[in-house]
Short mmCIF file of C-alpha atoms and ligand atoms in Angstrom, two decimals:
data_model
loop_
_atom_site.label_atom_id
_atom_site.label_comp_id
_atom_site.label_asym_id
_atom_site.label_seq_id
_atom_site.Cartn_x
_atom_site.Cartn_y
_atom_site.Cartn_z
CA MET A 1 0.82 24.57 4.11
CA ARG A 2 -1.63 21.68 3.63
CA ARG A 3 -4.88 21.80 5.63
CA ARG A 4 -6.07 19.05 8.03
CA LEU A 5 -9.44 17.53 7.22
CA CYS A 6 -11.66 14.98 8.96
CA ALA A 7 -13.21 12.11 7.04
CA ALA A 8 -16.44 13.97 6.19
CA ALA A 9 -14.46 17.00 5.00
CA VAL A 10 -12.23 14.64 3.00
CA ALA A 11 -15.33 13.30 1.18
CA ALA A 12 -16.57 16.89 0.64
CA ALA A 13 -13.10 17.92 -0.56
CA LEU A 14 -13.04 15.01 -3.03
CA ALA A 15 -16.54 15.87 -4.18
CA ALA A 16 -15.31 19.46 -4.63
CA GLY A 17 -12.44 18.06 -6.72
CA ILE A 18 -9.65 19.02 -4.32
CA SER A 19 -6.69 16.92 -5.46
CA ALA A 20 -6.49 13.47 -3.91
CA VAL A 21 -2.81 14.00 -3.17
CA HIS A 22 -3.73 16.57 -0.51
CA LEU A 23 -5.48 13.74 1.32
CA ILE A 24 -2.39 11.85 2.30
CA GLY A 25 1.24 12.14 3.19
CA GLY A 26 2.26 15.22 5.13
CA GLY A 27 -1.08 16.88 4.38
CA PRO A 28 -4.23 16.60 6.45
CA PHE A 29 -2.92 13.73 8.52
CA ALA A 30 0.47 15.32 9.38
CA GLU A 31 -0.85 18.03 11.65
CA ALA A 32 -2.86 15.47 13.51
CA ALA A 33 0.44 13.69 14.09
CA THR A 34 1.71 16.22 16.60
CA GLY A 35 0.15 13.96 19.12
CA SER A 36 -1.55 16.68 21.04
CA SER A 37 -5.12 15.66 21.73
CA ALA A 38 -6.36 18.98 20.40
CA SER A 39 -5.55 17.84 16.90
CA VAL A 40 -7.13 14.37 17.19
CA PRO A 41 -9.35 14.07 14.10
CA SER A 42 -13.06 13.33 14.48
CA GLY A 43 -13.95 9.73 15.23
CA VAL A 44 -11.04 9.38 17.68
CA GLU A 45 -11.76 9.59 21.41
CA VAL A 46 -8.89 9.69 23.88
CA GLY A 47 -10.38 6.65 25.54
CA VAL A 48 -11.14 6.25 29.17
CA PRO A 49 -9.56 3.01 30.43
CA GLY A 50 -11.87 0.19 29.52
CA THR A 51 -13.30 1.81 26.35
CA ALA A 52 -10.73 0.29 24.04
CA PRO A 53 -12.13 -2.52 21.84
CA THR A 54 -11.76 -5.72 23.75
CA ASP A 55 -8.77 -7.55 22.43
CA PRO A 56 -9.61 -11.26 22.81
CA THR A 57 -5.92 -12.17 22.98
CA GLY A 58 -5.44 -9.62 25.82
CA GLY A 59 -2.34 -8.36 24.04
CA ALA A 60 -2.52 -4.87 25.47
CA ALA A 61 0.97 -3.72 26.06
CA THR A 62 2.12 -4.06 29.63
CA GLY A 63 5.89 -4.31 29.35
CA ALA A 64 8.99 -2.39 30.25
CA ALA A 65 9.69 1.13 29.10
CA GLY A 66 12.24 1.23 26.36
CA GLY A 67 13.95 3.02 23.50
CA VAL A 68 10.87 4.26 21.75
CA ALA A 69 11.62 6.20 18.62
CA THR A 70 9.76 9.48 18.88
CA THR A 71 9.20 11.22 15.62
CA ALA A 72 7.24 14.15 14.36
CA ARG A 73 4.40 11.74 14.56
CA GLY A 74 4.51 11.48 18.29
CA THR A 75 5.38 8.30 20.09
CA ALA A 76 5.14 5.08 18.23
CA GLY A 77 2.17 3.03 19.36
CA SER A 78 2.36 0.27 21.88
CA PRO A 79 4.05 -2.94 20.87
CA GLU A 80 2.85 -6.25 22.03
CA GLN A 81 4.86 -7.36 25.02
CA GLY A 82 6.05 -10.90 24.46
CA VAL A 83 3.01 -11.85 22.41
CA GLY A 84 4.35 -12.66 18.95
CA SER A 85 6.67 -9.68 19.10
CA HIS A 86 10.04 -9.99 17.57
CA VAL A 87 11.16 -6.42 18.03
CA ASP A 88 14.58 -5.95 16.58
CA ALA A 89 16.78 -3.46 18.44
CA GLY A 90 18.28 -2.43 15.04
CA ALA A 91 14.91 -1.08 14.04
CA GLY A 92 15.14 1.64 16.69
CA VAL A 93 11.66 0.75 17.81
CA GLY A 94 11.87 -0.92 21.22
CA PRO A 95 9.34 -2.34 23.65
CA GLN A 96 7.49 0.22 25.64
CA THR A 97 4.73 0.43 28.14
CA ARG A 98 1.32 1.81 27.48
CA SER A 99 1.10 5.04 29.46
CA THR A 100 -2.16 6.34 28.02
CA PRO A 101 -5.52 4.63 27.81
CA PRO A 102 -6.10 3.01 24.42
CA LEU A 103 -7.67 5.22 21.80
CA THR A 104 -10.93 4.13 20.28
CA GLY A 105 -12.19 4.58 16.74
CA PRO A 106 -11.50 2.83 13.43
CA LEU A 107 -7.99 2.19 12.13
CA ARG A 108 -8.27 5.11 9.70
CA ALA A 109 -8.97 7.61 12.48
CA LEU A 110 -6.12 6.28 14.64
CA ALA A 111 -3.80 6.43 11.62
CA ALA A 112 -4.86 10.02 10.79
CA ARG A 113 -3.76 10.97 14.28
CA ARG A 114 -0.33 9.66 13.35
CA GLY A 115 -0.19 11.38 9.98
CA ILE A 116 -0.47 8.32 7.81
CA ALA A 117 -3.08 6.63 5.64
CA VAL A 118 -3.93 2.97 6.20
CA GLY A 119 -5.08 1.21 3.12
CA ALA A 120 -6.31 -2.08 1.78
CA THR A 121 -7.06 -3.51 -1.61
CA VAL A 122 -10.41 -4.27 -3.18
CA MET A 123 -9.97 -7.62 -4.97
CA THR A 124 -12.28 -6.53 -7.82
CA SER A 125 -15.16 -4.04 -7.99
CA SER A 126 -17.63 -6.93 -7.81
CA ASN A 127 -16.62 -7.41 -4.17
CA LEU A 128 -18.08 -3.98 -3.40
CA THR A 129 -21.59 -5.36 -3.86
CA ASP A 130 -21.03 -7.43 -0.69
CA SER A 131 -22.33 -5.12 2.06
CA GLY A 132 -20.18 -6.74 4.77
CA TYR A 133 -17.07 -6.33 2.64
CA SER A 134 -17.73 -2.74 1.61
CA ALA A 135 -18.85 -1.63 5.06
CA LEU A 136 -15.63 -2.89 6.65
CA LEU A 137 -13.37 -1.52 3.90
CA GLY A 138 -15.03 1.91 3.94
CA SER A 139 -15.12 2.26 7.73
CA GLU A 140 -11.67 0.98 8.74
CA TYR A 141 -9.45 2.21 5.87
CA SER A 142 -8.55 5.66 4.52
CA MET A 143 -6.96 4.44 1.32
CA LEU A 144 -7.98 1.95 -1.35
CA THR A 145 -5.92 0.11 -3.97
CA PRO A 146 -7.68 -1.73 -6.80
CA GLU A 147 -5.95 -5.11 -6.54
CA ASN A 148 -6.75 -6.07 -10.16
CA ASP A 149 -9.21 -3.67 -11.88
CA MET A 150 -6.57 -1.20 -13.14
CA LYS A 151 -4.27 -3.84 -14.63
CA TRP A 152 -3.72 -3.96 -18.44
CA SER A 153 -5.77 -7.11 -19.04
CA ASN A 154 -8.81 -5.42 -17.46
CA VAL A 155 -8.58 -1.79 -18.64
CA HIS A 156 -7.01 -2.32 -22.09
CA PRO A 157 -8.53 -5.55 -23.44
CA ALA A 158 -7.91 -4.76 -27.14
CA PRO A 159 -5.80 -2.35 -29.21
CA GLY A 160 -7.27 1.17 -28.75
CA VAL A 161 -10.04 -0.18 -26.52
CA TYR A 162 -10.24 0.85 -22.86
CA ASP A 163 -12.71 -0.47 -20.26
CA PHE A 164 -12.86 1.56 -17.04
CA THR A 165 -15.99 -0.11 -15.61
CA GLY A 166 -14.18 -1.70 -12.67
CA PRO A 167 -11.78 1.15 -11.76
CA ASP A 168 -14.58 3.74 -12.01
CA LEU A 169 -16.57 1.80 -9.43
CA ASP A 170 -13.50 1.48 -7.15
CA VAL A 171 -12.71 5.21 -7.37
CA ALA A 172 -16.33 6.19 -6.84
CA PHE A 173 -16.48 3.96 -3.74
CA ALA A 174 -13.32 5.55 -2.39
CA GLN A 175 -14.65 9.04 -2.99
CA SER A 176 -17.95 8.30 -1.29
CA HIS A 177 -16.04 6.98 1.75
CA GLY A 178 -13.47 9.78 1.96
CA MET A 179 -10.68 7.43 0.96
CA ALA A 180 -7.62 8.19 -1.12
CA VAL A 181 -6.80 5.92 -4.06
CA ARG A 182 -3.53 4.16 -4.86
CA GLY A 183 -3.40 3.22 -8.56
CA HIS A 184 -1.93 -0.16 -9.43
CA ASN A 185 -0.24 -0.51 -11.94
CA LEU A 186 0.78 1.07 -15.30
CA ALA A 187 3.63 -1.16 -16.49
CA TRP A 188 4.11 -4.74 -15.35
CA SER A 189 5.18 -8.03 -16.95
CA ALA A 190 2.17 -10.00 -15.74
CA ASP A 191 -1.57 -9.75 -16.40
CA ASN A 192 -1.04 -8.22 -19.84
CA PRO A 193 -3.57 -8.92 -22.64
CA SER A 194 -2.55 -11.35 -25.36
CA TRP A 195 -2.96 -8.70 -28.12
CA LEU A 196 0.05 -6.96 -26.47
CA THR A 197 2.27 -9.93 -25.72
CA THR A 198 1.71 -12.16 -28.76
CA VAL A 199 2.27 -9.58 -31.54
CA PRO A 200 5.92 -8.86 -32.46
CA PHE A 201 5.62 -5.12 -32.03
CA SER A 202 8.76 -3.05 -32.66
CA ARG A 203 10.43 -1.03 -29.88
CA ASP A 204 8.94 2.18 -31.25
CA GLN A 205 5.47 0.65 -31.54
CA LEU A 206 5.64 -0.57 -27.92
CA ILE A 207 6.84 2.87 -26.78
CA ALA A 208 3.79 4.44 -28.48
CA ILE A 209 1.43 1.84 -26.99
CA LEU A 210 2.80 2.26 -23.46
CA HIS A 211 2.71 6.07 -23.77
CA ASP A 212 -0.88 6.00 -24.94
CA HIS A 213 -1.88 3.61 -22.11
CA ILE A 214 -0.27 5.67 -19.37
CA SER A 215 -1.58 9.00 -20.65
CA THR A 216 -5.09 7.58 -21.03
CA VAL A 217 -5.32 5.78 -17.68
CA VAL A 218 -3.61 8.41 -15.54
CA GLY A 219 -5.39 11.20 -17.43
CA ARG A 220 -8.79 9.63 -16.67
CA TYR A 221 -8.14 9.66 -12.90
CA ARG A 222 -6.26 12.97 -12.76
CA GLY A 223 -6.76 14.49 -9.28
CA LYS A 224 -8.59 11.36 -8.09
CA VAL A 225 -5.66 8.98 -7.67
CA ALA A 226 -3.13 10.10 -5.06
CA GLN A 227 -0.33 7.61 -5.76
CA TRP A 228 0.46 5.42 -8.75
CA ASP A 229 2.56 2.27 -8.96
CA VAL A 230 3.93 3.40 -12.31
CA VAL A 231 6.31 0.47 -12.75
CA ASN A 232 5.66 -2.77 -10.90
CA GLU A 233 8.41 -5.41 -10.46
CA GLY A 234 10.07 -3.86 -13.45
CA ILE A 235 13.70 -5.06 -13.48
CA GLY A 236 13.66 -7.53 -16.40
CA GLY A 237 10.49 -8.81 -17.94
CA PHE A 238 8.23 -7.80 -20.90
CA TRP A 239 8.81 -4.01 -21.16
CA TRP A 240 12.48 -4.22 -20.12
CA ASP A 241 13.20 -6.91 -22.73
CA HIS A 242 11.18 -5.33 -25.58
CA ILE A 243 11.87 -1.61 -25.09
CA GLY A 244 14.95 -1.60 -22.81
CA PRO A 245 15.61 -0.32 -19.27
CA ASP A 246 14.81 3.25 -20.32
CA TYR A 247 11.14 2.34 -20.51
CA ILE A 248 11.13 3.11 -16.76
CA ASP A 249 12.31 6.70 -17.23
CA MET A 250 9.74 7.21 -19.97
CA ALA A 251 6.88 5.68 -18.01
CA PHE A 252 7.45 8.02 -15.03
CA GLU A 253 7.68 11.10 -17.25
CA TRP A 254 4.45 10.19 -19.09
CA ALA A 255 2.62 9.61 -15.80
CA HIS A 256 3.87 12.92 -14.41
CA GLU A 257 2.73 14.73 -17.55
CA ALA A 258 -0.73 13.16 -17.26
CA ASP A 259 -1.14 14.11 -13.60
CA PRO A 260 1.57 16.33 -12.10
CA SER A 261 -0.09 16.16 -8.67
CA ALA A 262 0.00 12.40 -8.32
CA GLU A 263 2.81 10.75 -6.36
CA LEU A 264 4.67 8.22 -8.51
CA PHE A 265 6.15 4.97 -7.19
CA TYR A 266 8.37 2.12 -8.28
CA ASN A 267 6.91 -0.98 -6.58
CA ASP A 268 8.57 -4.35 -5.96
CA PHE A 269 8.72 -7.47 -3.77
CA GLY A 270 11.66 -9.10 -2.01
CA ALA A 271 13.34 -5.66 -1.76
CA GLU A 272 11.99 -4.57 1.64
CA GLY A 273 15.21 -4.90 3.62
CA LEU A 274 18.91 -4.67 2.58
CA GLY A 275 21.18 -6.61 0.20
CA GLY A 276 20.48 -8.43 -3.05
CA LYS A 277 17.36 -7.17 -4.76
CA ALA A 278 16.85 -4.29 -2.33
CA ASP A 279 20.25 -2.91 -3.40
CA GLN A 280 19.31 -3.40 -7.06
CA VAL A 281 16.10 -1.41 -6.56
CA PHE A 282 18.05 1.22 -4.59
CA GLU A 283 20.54 1.67 -7.41
CA LEU A 284 17.68 1.80 -9.97
CA VAL A 285 15.82 4.58 -8.18
CA ARG A 286 19.02 6.45 -7.33
CA GLY A 287 19.77 6.49 -11.08
CA LEU A 288 16.28 7.81 -11.79
CA ARG A 289 16.75 10.58 -9.24
CA GLN A 290 20.18 11.47 -10.64
CA ARG A 291 18.63 11.75 -14.12
CA GLY A 292 15.93 14.06 -12.75
CA VAL A 293 13.10 11.61 -13.45
CA SER A 294 9.79 12.41 -11.66
CA ILE A 295 9.73 9.57 -9.12
CA ASP A 296 8.41 10.18 -5.59
CA GLY A 297 8.77 6.88 -3.84
CA VAL A 298 9.38 3.15 -3.61
CA GLY A 299 6.68 0.64 -2.72
CA LEU A 300 7.79 -2.20 -0.42
CA GLU A 301 5.30 -4.94 -1.22
CA SER A 302 5.95 -6.98 1.99
CA HIS A 303 4.38 -10.34 1.14
CA PHE A 304 5.75 -12.23 4.17
CA ASP A 305 5.55 -15.55 5.97
CA LEU A 306 6.44 -15.78 9.68
CA ASN A 307 10.09 -14.99 8.87
CA PRO A 308 10.09 -11.48 7.41
CA PRO A 309 13.37 -9.66 6.70
CA PRO A 310 15.15 -8.23 9.76
CA LEU A 311 13.21 -5.16 10.91
CA GLY A 312 16.44 -3.19 11.29
CA ASP A 313 17.12 -3.80 7.59
CA ILE A 314 13.64 -2.57 6.59
CA ALA A 315 14.10 0.57 8.74
CA ALA A 316 17.55 1.13 7.23
CA ASN A 317 16.18 0.68 3.71
CA MET A 318 13.44 3.25 4.39
CA HIS A 319 16.08 5.57 5.81
CA ARG A 320 18.41 5.40 2.81
CA LEU A 321 15.47 5.93 0.45
CA ASN A 322 14.60 9.01 2.50
CA ALA A 323 18.16 10.21 1.96
CA LEU A 324 17.43 10.11 -1.77
CA GLY A 325 14.37 12.29 -1.16
CA LEU A 326 12.06 9.37 -1.76
CA GLU A 327 9.06 8.08 0.16
CA SER A 328 8.85 4.45 1.17
CA ALA A 329 5.38 2.95 1.29
CA VAL A 330 4.28 -0.44 2.57
CA THR A 331 2.09 -1.38 -0.39
CA GLU A 332 1.02 -5.07 -0.26
CA LEU A 333 1.51 -6.41 3.27
CA ASP A 334 0.21 -9.85 4.11
CA VAL A 335 1.62 -12.55 6.42
CA ARG A 336 0.72 -16.03 5.28
CA LEU A 337 0.25 -18.87 7.76
CA ALA A 338 0.34 -22.63 7.37
CA MET A 339 -3.26 -23.84 7.52
CA PRO A 340 -5.07 -24.53 9.72
CA ALA A 341 -3.74 -21.44 11.49
CA ASN A 342 -2.87 -22.06 15.15
CA GLY A 343 -2.81 -19.70 18.18
CA PRO A 344 0.99 -19.20 18.42
CA ASP A 345 1.20 -18.47 14.68
CA LEU A 346 -1.68 -15.95 14.90
CA ASP A 347 0.21 -14.23 17.72
CA ARG A 348 3.44 -14.13 15.67
CA GLN A 349 1.43 -12.71 12.79
CA ARG A 350 0.02 -10.07 15.14
CA GLY A 351 3.56 -9.12 16.18
CA ILE A 352 4.68 -8.79 12.55
CA TYR A 353 1.75 -6.53 11.64
CA ASN A 354 2.44 -4.47 14.77
CA ASP A 355 6.16 -4.22 13.99
CA MET A 356 5.67 -3.31 10.31
CA LEU A 357 3.29 -0.47 11.16
CA ARG A 358 5.62 0.81 13.87
CA ILE A 359 8.53 0.70 11.46
CA CYS A 360 6.44 2.82 9.05
CA LEU A 361 5.43 5.23 11.84
CA ALA A 362 9.06 5.63 12.89
CA ALA A 363 10.17 6.42 9.32
CA ILE A 364 9.54 10.08 8.40
CA ASN A 365 9.14 9.12 4.75
CA CYS A 366 6.49 6.38 5.19
CA LYS A 367 3.05 7.94 4.82
CA THR A 368 0.93 5.11 3.51
CA PHE A 369 0.59 1.58 4.83
CA THR A 370 -1.46 -0.87 2.75
CA THR A 371 -2.38 -4.52 3.21
CA TRP A 372 -3.01 -6.74 0.17
CA GLY A 373 -6.65 -7.32 0.99
CA PHE A 374 -8.14 -7.13 4.46
CA THR A 375 -10.23 -10.28 4.85
CA ASP A 376 -9.07 -13.92 4.51
CA LYS A 377 -12.22 -14.41 2.45
CA ASP A 378 -10.60 -12.64 -0.54
CA SER A 379 -6.85 -13.20 -0.64
CA TRP A 380 -4.45 -14.31 -3.37
CA ILE A 381 -2.47 -16.44 -0.91
CA PRO A 382 -4.38 -19.78 -0.93
CA SER A 383 -4.16 -20.11 -4.72
CA ALA A 384 -0.51 -18.93 -4.89
CA TYR A 385 0.70 -20.86 -1.79
CA PRO A 386 -1.32 -24.08 -1.42
CA GLY A 387 -1.61 -25.03 2.23
CA TYR A 388 -1.26 -21.40 3.31
CA GLY A 389 -3.76 -18.65 4.08
CA ALA A 390 -5.23 -16.60 6.92
CA ALA A 391 -2.81 -13.83 5.87
CA LEU A 392 -4.92 -10.78 6.65
CA PRO A 393 -6.26 -8.79 9.68
CA PHE A 394 -9.90 -9.95 9.35
CA ASP A 395 -11.07 -13.56 9.01
CA GLN A 396 -13.46 -15.15 6.52
CA SER A 397 -16.46 -13.72 8.40
CA TYR A 398 -14.99 -10.21 8.65
CA ALA A 399 -14.19 -10.70 12.35
CA PRO A 400 -11.00 -8.98 13.58
CA LYS A 401 -8.03 -11.27 14.19
CA PRO A 402 -5.07 -10.69 16.52
CA ALA A 403 -3.32 -9.04 13.59
CA TYR A 404 -5.97 -6.32 13.55
CA TYR A 405 -5.25 -5.60 17.22
CA GLY A 406 -1.54 -5.58 16.44
CA LEU A 407 -2.25 -2.75 13.99
CA ARG A 408 -4.47 -0.93 16.47
CA ALA A 409 -1.85 -1.21 19.20
CA ALA A 410 0.81 0.30 16.92
CA LEU A 411 -1.48 3.29 16.52
CA GLY A 412 -2.22 3.60 20.21
CA GLY A 413 -5.60 1.87 20.02
O1 LIG B 501 -11.93 -11.70 -12.21
C1 LIG B 501 -11.68 -12.91 -12.91
C2 LIG B 501 -12.94 -13.79 -12.83
O2 LIG B 501 -13.97 -13.14 -13.56
C3 LIG B 501 -12.61 -15.14 -13.44
O3 LIG B 501 -13.76 -15.99 -13.28
C4 LIG B 501 -11.40 -15.73 -12.66
C5 LIG B 501 -11.01 -17.11 -13.21
O4 LIG B 501 -10.18 -16.98 -14.31
O5 LIG B 501 -10.25 -14.86 -12.82
C6 LIG B 501 -10.51 -13.60 -12.20
O6 LIG B 501 -9.41 -12.82 -12.44
C7 LIG B 501 -8.33 -13.18 -11.55
C8 LIG B 501 -8.02 -11.95 -10.64
O7 LIG B 501 -6.83 -12.24 -9.85
C9 LIG B 501 -9.15 -11.66 -9.71
O8 LIG B 501 -9.38 -12.73 -8.85
C10 LIG B 501 -7.10 -13.43 -12.42
O9 LIG B 501 -7.34 -14.64 -13.17
C11 LIG B 501 -5.86 -13.62 -11.57
O10 LIG B 501 -4.71 -13.72 -12.39
C12 LIG B 501 -5.69 -12.39 -10.65
O11 LIG B 501 -4.60 -12.66 -9.82
C13 LIG B 501 -4.01 -11.47 -9.26
C14 LIG B 501 -2.52 -11.46 -9.62
O12 LIG B 501 -1.89 -10.33 -8.97
C15 LIG B 501 -2.29 -11.30 -11.12
O13 LIG B 501 -2.72 -10.03 -11.52
C16 LIG B 501 -4.19 -11.52 -7.74
O14 LIG B 501 -5.58 -11.44 -7.42
C17 LIG B 501 -3.44 -10.37 -7.09
O15 LIG B 501 -3.46 -10.52 -5.70
C18 LIG B 501 -1.97 -10.39 -7.54
O16 LIG B 501 -1.35 -9.23 -7.01
C19 LIG B 501 0.04 -9.05 -7.25
C20 LIG B 501 0.27 -7.56 -7.45
O17 LIG B 501 -0.48 -7.07 -8.50
C21 LIG B 501 1.76 -7.28 -7.65
N1 LIG B 501 2.53 -7.85 -6.56
C22 LIG B 501 2.33 -9.26 -6.27
C23 LIG B 501 0.83 -9.54 -6.05
C24 LIG B 501 0.60 -11.00 -5.76
O18 LIG B 501 0.96 -11.75 -6.89
#
């Protein structure tokens, strides 16, 4: 039986080397999820009406009671009535009224109450020197993903040469803020160093190189990284083409050997709902399970615009993954807007953040919910989608946007 810990105890536990895995998913947060106020972790007050953070868009839920999915995690938080909400009946998460005063406290404390970890990425460790950036990241979020520092081009710049400067800073920051770490990623077709991709290595040479990389990187952070994206967007691409599809089985086994306590994920985009690529990923992970490979979950990246996949499909996908005994994590959520962002679009964005978190809360196998960044100041969107941006819960000046309140409302805040 895993013990429940508050943030300070989490930091102490990490300092005492208690495995990071015990910090998320069914562990310390789960008990808090029974919804009884007795188990509300520290930092969360059952607010007296009027103490909830003022939501400038006034989106506090006011609407009709409805088919709220109640799970072991208590009632799903309050949706936004009419404001940007596009609740989909198929998702089993309907509109509801707010019957209790909004809870106060940072996102991470509200999420702990619901038995999940809310996470965000750090673009690179250099961002942590920005006090506004690090203060917001460390206070609001209970999980951190290095967005780039753990990628091959950064940690393995030359044959036999590893550079952990960036990831060490990210992990140390997480530990000092009682945050769990999500490692990203161990095998991907992009952001690989030229020494790897330009030399005609044989299959066996590449197997040895990948094995050494995974053992070295996972081994270094053993007990400090709770979840790993072992294979990222791995159907086709460099490793698939040069080793073969079985590189995936091998990668998971090597990661498991290097840290048996870490949860291991296959992570991909465009596979959040049903059909097409989602079915391809489902068949891939079902095959891994049938072959007894040590995989624990599937990461649903969730890089959306204002037309995400049907929520019912996302819920159904999480459900069928659960039937395979797999977790489903939201790993890279952002919702890009045409710039300059206008009021109605910001409200729609708020609804999508609210819906995605409630879908996760309603799914018994969704324990971690991560956004790909947290401030519009540091986001990959503008360079990848010219004319788009404003994809994250906080704006360029670290001020909360409607999307942030959509997340709070989903958690009862
Ligand atoms: O840090 C260097 C900086 O020193 C240098 O001056 C600058 C100019 O070359 O480059 C900086 O590195 C960039 C890095 O982002 C940090 O900003 C890399 O060139 C750039 O390629 C890298 O882009 C990242 C991209 O993955 C490729 O790794 C994005 O930030 C990151 O958001 C994106 O994330 C991916 C996930 O890993 C997988 N899923 C999709 C997602 C979006 O593409």
